[in-house]
Short mmCIF file of C-alpha atoms and ligand atoms in Angstrom, two decimals:
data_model
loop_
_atom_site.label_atom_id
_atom_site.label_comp_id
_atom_site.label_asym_id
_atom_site.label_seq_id
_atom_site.Cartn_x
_atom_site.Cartn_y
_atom_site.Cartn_z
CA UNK R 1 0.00 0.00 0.00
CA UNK R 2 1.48 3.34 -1.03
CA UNK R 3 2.05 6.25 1.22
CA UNK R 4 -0.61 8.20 -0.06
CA UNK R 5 -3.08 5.57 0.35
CA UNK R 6 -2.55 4.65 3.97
CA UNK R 7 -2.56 8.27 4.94
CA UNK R 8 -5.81 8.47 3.54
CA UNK R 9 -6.93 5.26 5.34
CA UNK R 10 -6.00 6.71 8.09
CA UNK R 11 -8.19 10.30 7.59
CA UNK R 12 -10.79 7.96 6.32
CA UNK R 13 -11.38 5.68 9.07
CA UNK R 14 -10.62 8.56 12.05
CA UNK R 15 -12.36 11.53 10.70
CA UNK R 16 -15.42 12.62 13.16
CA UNK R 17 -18.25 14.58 12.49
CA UNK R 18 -19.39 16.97 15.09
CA UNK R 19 -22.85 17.32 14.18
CA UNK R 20 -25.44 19.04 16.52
CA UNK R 21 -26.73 16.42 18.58
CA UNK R 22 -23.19 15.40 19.19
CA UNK R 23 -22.03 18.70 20.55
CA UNK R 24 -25.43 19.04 22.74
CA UNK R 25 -24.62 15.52 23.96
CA UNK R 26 -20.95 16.51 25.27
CA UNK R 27 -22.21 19.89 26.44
CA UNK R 28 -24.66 17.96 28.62
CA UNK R 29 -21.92 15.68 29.89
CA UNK R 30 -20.07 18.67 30.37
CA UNK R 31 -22.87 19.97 32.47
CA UNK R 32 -22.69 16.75 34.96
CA UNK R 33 -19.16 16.80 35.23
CA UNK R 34 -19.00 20.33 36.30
CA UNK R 35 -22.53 20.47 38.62
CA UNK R 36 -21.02 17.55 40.55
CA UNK R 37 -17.98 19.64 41.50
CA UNK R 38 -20.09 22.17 43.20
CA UNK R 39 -22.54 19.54 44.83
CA UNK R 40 -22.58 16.89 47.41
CA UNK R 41 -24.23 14.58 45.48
CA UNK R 42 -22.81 13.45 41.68
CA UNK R 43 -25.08 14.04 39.10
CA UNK R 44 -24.62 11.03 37.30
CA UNK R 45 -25.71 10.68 32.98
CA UNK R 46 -26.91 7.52 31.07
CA UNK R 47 -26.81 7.48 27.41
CA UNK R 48 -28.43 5.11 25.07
CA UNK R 49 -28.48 4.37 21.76
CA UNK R 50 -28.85 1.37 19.24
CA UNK R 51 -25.68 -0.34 18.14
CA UNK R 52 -23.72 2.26 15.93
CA UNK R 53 -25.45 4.98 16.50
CA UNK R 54 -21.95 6.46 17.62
CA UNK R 55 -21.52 6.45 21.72
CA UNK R 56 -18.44 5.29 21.92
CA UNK R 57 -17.27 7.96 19.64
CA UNK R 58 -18.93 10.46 21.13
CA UNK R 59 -17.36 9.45 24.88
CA UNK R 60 -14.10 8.49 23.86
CA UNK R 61 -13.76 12.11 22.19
CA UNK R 62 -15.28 13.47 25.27
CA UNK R 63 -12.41 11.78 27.52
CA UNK R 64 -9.49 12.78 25.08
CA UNK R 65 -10.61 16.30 26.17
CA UNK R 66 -9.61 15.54 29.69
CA UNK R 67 -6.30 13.28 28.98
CA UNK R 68 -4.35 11.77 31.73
CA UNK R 69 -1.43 13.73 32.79
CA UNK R 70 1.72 13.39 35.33
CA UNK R 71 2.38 15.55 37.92
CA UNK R 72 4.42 15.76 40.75
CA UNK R 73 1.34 14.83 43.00
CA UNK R 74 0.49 11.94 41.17
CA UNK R 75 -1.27 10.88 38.25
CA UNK R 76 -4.51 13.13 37.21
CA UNK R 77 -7.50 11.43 35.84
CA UNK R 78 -9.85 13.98 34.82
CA UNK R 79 -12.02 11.80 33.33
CA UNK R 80 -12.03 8.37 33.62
CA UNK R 81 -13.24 5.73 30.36
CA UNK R 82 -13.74 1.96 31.28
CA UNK R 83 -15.18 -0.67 29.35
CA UNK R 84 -17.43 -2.87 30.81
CA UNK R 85 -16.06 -6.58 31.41
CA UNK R 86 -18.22 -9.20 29.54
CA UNK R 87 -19.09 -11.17 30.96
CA UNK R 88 -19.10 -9.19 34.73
CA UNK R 89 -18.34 -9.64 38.31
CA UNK R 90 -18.86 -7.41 40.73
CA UNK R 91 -14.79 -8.35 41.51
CA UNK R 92 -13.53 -7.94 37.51
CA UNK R 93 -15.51 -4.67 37.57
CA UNK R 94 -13.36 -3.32 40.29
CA UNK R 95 -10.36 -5.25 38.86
CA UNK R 96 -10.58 -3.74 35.40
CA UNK R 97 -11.24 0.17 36.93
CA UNK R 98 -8.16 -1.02 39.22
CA UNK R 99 -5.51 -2.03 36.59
CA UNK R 100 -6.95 0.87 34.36
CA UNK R 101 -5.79 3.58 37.48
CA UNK R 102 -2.27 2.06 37.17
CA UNK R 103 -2.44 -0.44 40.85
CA UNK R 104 -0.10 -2.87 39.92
CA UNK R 105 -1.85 -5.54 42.09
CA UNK R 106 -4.97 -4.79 40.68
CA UNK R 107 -6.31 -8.68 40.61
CA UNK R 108 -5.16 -9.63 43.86
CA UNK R 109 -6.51 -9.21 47.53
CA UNK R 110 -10.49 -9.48 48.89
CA UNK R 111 -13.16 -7.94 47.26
CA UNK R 112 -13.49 -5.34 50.24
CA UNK R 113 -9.66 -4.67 49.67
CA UNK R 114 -9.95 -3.79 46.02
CA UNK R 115 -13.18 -1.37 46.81
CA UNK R 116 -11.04 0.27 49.36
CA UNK R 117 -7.77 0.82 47.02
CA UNK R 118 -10.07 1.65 44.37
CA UNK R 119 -11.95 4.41 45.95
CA UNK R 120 -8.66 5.96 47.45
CA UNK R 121 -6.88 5.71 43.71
CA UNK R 122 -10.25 7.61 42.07
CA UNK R 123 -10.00 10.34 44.55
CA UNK R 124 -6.13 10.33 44.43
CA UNK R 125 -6.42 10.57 40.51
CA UNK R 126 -8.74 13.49 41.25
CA UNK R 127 -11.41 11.93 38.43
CA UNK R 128 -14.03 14.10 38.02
CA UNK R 129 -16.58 12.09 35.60
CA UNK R 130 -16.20 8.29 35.50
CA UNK R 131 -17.58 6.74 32.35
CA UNK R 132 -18.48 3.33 31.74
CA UNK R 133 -19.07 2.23 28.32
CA UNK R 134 -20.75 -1.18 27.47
CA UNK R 135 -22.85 -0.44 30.73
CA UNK R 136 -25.64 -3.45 28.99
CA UNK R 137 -23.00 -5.85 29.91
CA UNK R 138 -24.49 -5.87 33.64
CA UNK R 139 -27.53 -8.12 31.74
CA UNK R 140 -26.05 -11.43 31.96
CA UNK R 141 -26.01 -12.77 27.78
CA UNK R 142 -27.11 -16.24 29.14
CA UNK R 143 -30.10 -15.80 31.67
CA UNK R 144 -31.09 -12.24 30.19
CA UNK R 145 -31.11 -11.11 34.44
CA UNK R 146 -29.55 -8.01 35.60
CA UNK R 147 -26.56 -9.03 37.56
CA UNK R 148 -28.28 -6.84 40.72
CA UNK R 149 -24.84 -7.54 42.96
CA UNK R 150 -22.60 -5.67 39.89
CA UNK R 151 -25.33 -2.87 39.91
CA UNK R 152 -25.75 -2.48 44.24
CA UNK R 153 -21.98 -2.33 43.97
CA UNK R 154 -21.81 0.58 41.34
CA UNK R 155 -24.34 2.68 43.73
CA UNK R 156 -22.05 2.57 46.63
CA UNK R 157 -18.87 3.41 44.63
CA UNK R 158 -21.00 6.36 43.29
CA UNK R 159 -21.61 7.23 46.66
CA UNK R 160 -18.68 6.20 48.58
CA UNK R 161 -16.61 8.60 45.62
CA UNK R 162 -19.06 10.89 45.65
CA UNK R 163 -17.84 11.16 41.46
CA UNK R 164 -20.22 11.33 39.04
CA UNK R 165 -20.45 8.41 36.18
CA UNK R 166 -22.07 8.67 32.75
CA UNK R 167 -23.21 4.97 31.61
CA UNK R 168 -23.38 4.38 28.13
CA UNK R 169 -25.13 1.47 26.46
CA UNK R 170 -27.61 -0.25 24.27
CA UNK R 171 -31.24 1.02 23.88
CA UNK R 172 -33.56 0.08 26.10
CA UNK R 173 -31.17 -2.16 28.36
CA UNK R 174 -29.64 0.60 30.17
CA UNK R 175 -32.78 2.47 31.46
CA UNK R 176 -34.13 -1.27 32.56
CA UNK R 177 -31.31 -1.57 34.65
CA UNK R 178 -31.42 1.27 36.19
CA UNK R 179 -34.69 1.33 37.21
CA UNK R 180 -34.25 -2.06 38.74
CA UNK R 181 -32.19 -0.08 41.34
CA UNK R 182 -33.87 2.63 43.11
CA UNK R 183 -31.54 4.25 44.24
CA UNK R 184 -29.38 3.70 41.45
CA UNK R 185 -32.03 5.05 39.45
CA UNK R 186 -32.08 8.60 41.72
CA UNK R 187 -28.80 9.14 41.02
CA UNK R 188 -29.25 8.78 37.82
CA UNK R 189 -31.70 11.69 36.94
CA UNK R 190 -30.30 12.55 33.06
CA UNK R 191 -30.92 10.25 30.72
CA UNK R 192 -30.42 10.77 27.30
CA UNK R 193 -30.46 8.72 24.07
CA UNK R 194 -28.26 9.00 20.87
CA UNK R 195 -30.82 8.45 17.98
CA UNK R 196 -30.37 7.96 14.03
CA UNK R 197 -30.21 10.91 11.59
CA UNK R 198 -33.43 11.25 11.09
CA UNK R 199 -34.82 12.44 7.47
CA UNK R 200 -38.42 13.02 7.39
CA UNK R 201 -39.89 15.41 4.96
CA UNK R 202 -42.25 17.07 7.44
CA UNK R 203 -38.89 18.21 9.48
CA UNK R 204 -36.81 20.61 7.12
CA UNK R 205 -34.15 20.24 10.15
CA UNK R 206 -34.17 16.61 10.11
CA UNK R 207 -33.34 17.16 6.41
CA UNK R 208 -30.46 19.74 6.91
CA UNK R 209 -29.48 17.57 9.44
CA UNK R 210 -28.24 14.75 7.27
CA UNK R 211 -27.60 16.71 4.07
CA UNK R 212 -24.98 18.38 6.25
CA UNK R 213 -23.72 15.05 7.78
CA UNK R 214 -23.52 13.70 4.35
CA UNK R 215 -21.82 16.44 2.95
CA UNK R 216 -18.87 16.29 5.97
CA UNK R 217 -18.27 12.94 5.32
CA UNK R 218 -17.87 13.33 1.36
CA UNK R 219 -15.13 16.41 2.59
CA UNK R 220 -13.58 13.57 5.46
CA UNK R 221 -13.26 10.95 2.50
CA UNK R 222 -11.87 13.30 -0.04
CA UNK R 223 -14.67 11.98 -2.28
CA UNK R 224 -17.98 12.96 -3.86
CA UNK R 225 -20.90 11.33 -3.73
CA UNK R 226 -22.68 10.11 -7.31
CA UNK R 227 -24.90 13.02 -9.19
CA UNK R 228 -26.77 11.23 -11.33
CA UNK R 229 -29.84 10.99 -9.50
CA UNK R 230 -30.74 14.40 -7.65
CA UNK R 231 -29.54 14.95 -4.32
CA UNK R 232 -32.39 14.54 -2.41
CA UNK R 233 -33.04 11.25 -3.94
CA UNK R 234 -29.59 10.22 -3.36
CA UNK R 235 -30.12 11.13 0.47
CA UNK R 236 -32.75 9.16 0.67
CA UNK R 237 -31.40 6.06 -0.56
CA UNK R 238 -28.82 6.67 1.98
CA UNK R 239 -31.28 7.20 4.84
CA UNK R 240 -33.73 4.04 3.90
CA UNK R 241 -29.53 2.30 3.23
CA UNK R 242 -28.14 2.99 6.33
CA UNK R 243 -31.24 4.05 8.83
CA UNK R 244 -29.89 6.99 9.33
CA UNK R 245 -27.38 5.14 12.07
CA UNK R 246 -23.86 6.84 12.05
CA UNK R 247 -22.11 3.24 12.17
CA UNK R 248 -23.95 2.41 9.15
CA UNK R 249 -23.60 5.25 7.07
CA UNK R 250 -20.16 5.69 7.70
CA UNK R 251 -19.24 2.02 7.35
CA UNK R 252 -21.34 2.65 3.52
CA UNK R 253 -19.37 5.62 2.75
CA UNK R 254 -16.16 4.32 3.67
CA UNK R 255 -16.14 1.12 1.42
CA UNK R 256 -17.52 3.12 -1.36
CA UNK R 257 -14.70 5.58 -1.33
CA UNK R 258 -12.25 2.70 -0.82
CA UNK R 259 -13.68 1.20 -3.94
CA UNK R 260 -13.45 4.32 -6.23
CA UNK R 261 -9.86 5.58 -5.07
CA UNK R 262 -9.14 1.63 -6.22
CA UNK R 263 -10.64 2.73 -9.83
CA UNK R 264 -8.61 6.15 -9.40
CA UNK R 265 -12.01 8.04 -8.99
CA UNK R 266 -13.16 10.74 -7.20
CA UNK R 267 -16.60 10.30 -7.72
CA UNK R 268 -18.41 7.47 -6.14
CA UNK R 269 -20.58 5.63 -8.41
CA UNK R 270 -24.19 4.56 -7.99
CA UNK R 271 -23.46 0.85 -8.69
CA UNK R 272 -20.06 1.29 -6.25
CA UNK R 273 -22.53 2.28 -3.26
CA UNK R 274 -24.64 -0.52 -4.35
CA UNK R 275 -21.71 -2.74 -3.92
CA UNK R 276 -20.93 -1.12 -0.74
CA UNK R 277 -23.99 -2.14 0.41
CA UNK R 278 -23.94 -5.48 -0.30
CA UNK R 279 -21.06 -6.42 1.14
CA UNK R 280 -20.91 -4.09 4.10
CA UNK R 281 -24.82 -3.45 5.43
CA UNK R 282 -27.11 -6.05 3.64
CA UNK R 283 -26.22 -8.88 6.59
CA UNK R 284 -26.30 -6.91 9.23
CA UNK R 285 -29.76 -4.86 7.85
CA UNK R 286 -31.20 -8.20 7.01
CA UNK R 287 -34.61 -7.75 4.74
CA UNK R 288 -33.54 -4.21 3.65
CA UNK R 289 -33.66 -4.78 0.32
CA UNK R 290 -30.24 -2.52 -1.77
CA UNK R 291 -31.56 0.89 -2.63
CA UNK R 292 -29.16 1.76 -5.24
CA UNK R 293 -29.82 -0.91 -7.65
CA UNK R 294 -33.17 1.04 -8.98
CA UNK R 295 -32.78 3.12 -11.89
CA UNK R 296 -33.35 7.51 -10.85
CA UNK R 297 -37.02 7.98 -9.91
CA UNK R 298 -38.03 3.97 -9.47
CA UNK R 299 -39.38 2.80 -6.48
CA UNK R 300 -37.42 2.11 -3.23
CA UNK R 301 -38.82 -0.47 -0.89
CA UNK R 302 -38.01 0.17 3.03
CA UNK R 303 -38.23 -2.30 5.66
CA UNK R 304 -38.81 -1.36 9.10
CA UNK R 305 -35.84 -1.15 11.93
CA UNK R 306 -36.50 -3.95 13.90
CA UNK R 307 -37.06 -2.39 16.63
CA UNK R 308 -40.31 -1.14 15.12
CA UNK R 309 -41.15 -4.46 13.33
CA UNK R 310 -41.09 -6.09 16.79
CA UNK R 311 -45.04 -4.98 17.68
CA UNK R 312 -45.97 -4.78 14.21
CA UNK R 313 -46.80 -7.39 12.00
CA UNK R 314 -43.65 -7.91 9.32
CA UNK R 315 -44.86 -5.74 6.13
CA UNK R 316 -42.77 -4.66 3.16
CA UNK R 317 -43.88 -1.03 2.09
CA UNK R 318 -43.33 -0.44 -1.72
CA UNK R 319 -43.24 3.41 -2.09
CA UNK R 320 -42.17 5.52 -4.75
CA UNK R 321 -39.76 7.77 -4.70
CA UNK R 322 -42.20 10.53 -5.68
CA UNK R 323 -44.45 9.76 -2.96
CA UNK R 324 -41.70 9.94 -0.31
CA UNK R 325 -40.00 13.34 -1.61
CA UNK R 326 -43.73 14.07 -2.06
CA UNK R 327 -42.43 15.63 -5.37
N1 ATP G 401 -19.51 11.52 14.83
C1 ATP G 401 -18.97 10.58 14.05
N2 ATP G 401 -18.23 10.95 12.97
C2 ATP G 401 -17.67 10.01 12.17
N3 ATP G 401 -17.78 8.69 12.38
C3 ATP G 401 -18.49 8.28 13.43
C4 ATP G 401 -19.12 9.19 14.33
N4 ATP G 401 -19.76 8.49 15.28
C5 ATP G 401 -19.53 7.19 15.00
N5 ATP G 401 -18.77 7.05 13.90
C6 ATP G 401 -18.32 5.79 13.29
O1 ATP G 401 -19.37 4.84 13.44
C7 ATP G 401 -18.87 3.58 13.86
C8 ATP G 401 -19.64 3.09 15.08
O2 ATP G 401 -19.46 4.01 16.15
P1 ATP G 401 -19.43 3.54 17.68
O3 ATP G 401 -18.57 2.35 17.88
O4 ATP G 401 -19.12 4.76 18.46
O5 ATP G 401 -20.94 3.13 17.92
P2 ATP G 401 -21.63 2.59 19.25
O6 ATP G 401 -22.90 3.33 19.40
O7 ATP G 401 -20.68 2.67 20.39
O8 ATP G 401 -21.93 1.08 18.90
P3 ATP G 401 -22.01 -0.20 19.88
O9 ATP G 401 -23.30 -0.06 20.67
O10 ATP G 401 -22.06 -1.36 18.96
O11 ATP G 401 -20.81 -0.18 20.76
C9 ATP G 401 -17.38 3.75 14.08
O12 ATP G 401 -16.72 3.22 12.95
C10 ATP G 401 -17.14 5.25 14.09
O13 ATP G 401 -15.94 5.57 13.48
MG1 MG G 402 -19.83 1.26 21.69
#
């Protein structure tokens, strides 16, 4: 692979987009970390989304805000990113946060031992926001329970530290175990979720939304996107394509740039995102039939996320595209 090539790899698969929900999302994290500082009681965050929709991204660039630094007092751990054990003990939980705050016996000695070295090393660090990605992991994959112990054990650290966390996890899973803890729950008063793009015709910011997400990603990649269909038709293959999930689209994008810098293009073809989608989204989006293989103006069929299909009876819509532009 030449030089040129693996820098743009490199741009490619790094580049974020700091669209509007993401910077509201950090501001409100933001908001926790600081409010805790002046209060005697952390205000602690969850945030949900489905898979892809981008959390990890969003908290990992949150944390490289607040990197780790040296000083002569110790190590400083403004914020502190852990990810969730799977599967979880109440013990590899405070093993993992251990070795992660540099104890080099971080796997050895009773459980009330390690919550005792671990609550002195998160207040020695100084860590003012705790995060813990993966947060769903505390349903146990086998039995589908919430591993209450791992959970009861969380709420006293929160309290004991007196830092505030931000859990971060899949839809749905991390609100149900949260309110299987009351007090858990209390602490945790913000919730938020991280939802698709959305692109809905009745919602001209919806629309922006994406157009502008779209359009950053075309500058990351160095690449522009086909115009042989117009570009609200295009964006709308990509929204029915993707779901509007960040993951998804990004994942889309990337392999179709790949493909046409392999052809020494700079224009992505309709056929090369139809590709793309094949190999990259078509398993994963299983039913969602490819929505670049119709010809400019032909119908596009879109299938439910399952999320929605799960109440509803399974029914393909056939639509045109006319209908949905409502052109
Ligand atoms: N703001 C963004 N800008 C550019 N790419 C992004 C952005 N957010 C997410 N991505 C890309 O989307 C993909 C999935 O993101 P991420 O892993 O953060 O999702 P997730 O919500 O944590 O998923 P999971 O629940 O499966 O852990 C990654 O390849 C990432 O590079
Ligand atoms: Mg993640």
């Amino acid at each position: 692979m030449d030089n040129d090539t693996q820098t743009w790899l490199t741009r490619a698969n790094t580049a974020l987009i700091r669209y509007p929900r993401f910077k509201a999302l950090h501001q409100d994290i933001r908001e926790c970390q600081e409010m805790s500082c002046l209060s005697n009681e952390p205000h602690c965050l969850s945030l949900e989304g489905v898979t892809g929709a981008g959390k990890s991204t969003l908290v990992r660039d949150y944390a490289a805000l607040f990197p780790r630094v040296e000083e002569k007092a110790g190590t400083r751990i403004p914020v502190f990113y852990i990810e969730t054990p799977s599967p979880v003990t109440v013990k590899g939980m405070a093993a993992t946060m251990l070795a992660q705050l540099g104890d080099p016996a971080a796997h050895s000695g009773t459980l009330w031992a390690m919550n005792f070295r671990l609550v002195r090393l998160m207040k020695a660090c100084r860590v003012e926001l705790a995060i813990m990605d993966d947060f769903h992991h505390l349903i146990d994959k086998e039995t589908n329970r919430i591993l209450e112990q791992v959970s009861d054990w969380l709420k006293v650290l929160i309290k004991e530290t007196c830092i505030p966390f931000l859990v971060v996890g899949i839809e749905g899973k991390v609100n149900c175990i949260l309110e299987a803890n009351a007090q858990l729950s209390r602490l945790f008063a913000a919730r938020q979720t991280l939802e698709p793009l959305h692109y809905a015709q009745t919602d001209d910011a919806s629309l922006q939304e994406f157009a502008r997400f779209v359009q950053y990603a075309e500058e990351a990649l160095a690449i522009a996107l086909p115009d042989t269909l117009p570009r609200a038709e295009l964006l709308l293959r990509l929204h029915v394509a993707t779901r509007g999930v960040v993951g998804n689209l990004m994942n889309l994008l990337r392999y179709a740039a790949w493909l046409t810098r392999q052809q020494h293009q700079n224009t992505i073809a309709l056929p090369t995102l139809a590709v793309a989608f094949d190999k990259r989204l078509s398993k994963h989006l299983k039913n969602q039939p490819n929505p670049f293989i119709s010809a400019p103006g032909e119908p596009i069929v879109t299938v439910p996320a399952p999320q929605a299909t799960a109440e509803l009876p399974h029914r393909k819509r056939r639509s045109s595209v006319a209908e949905v532009l409502k052109i």
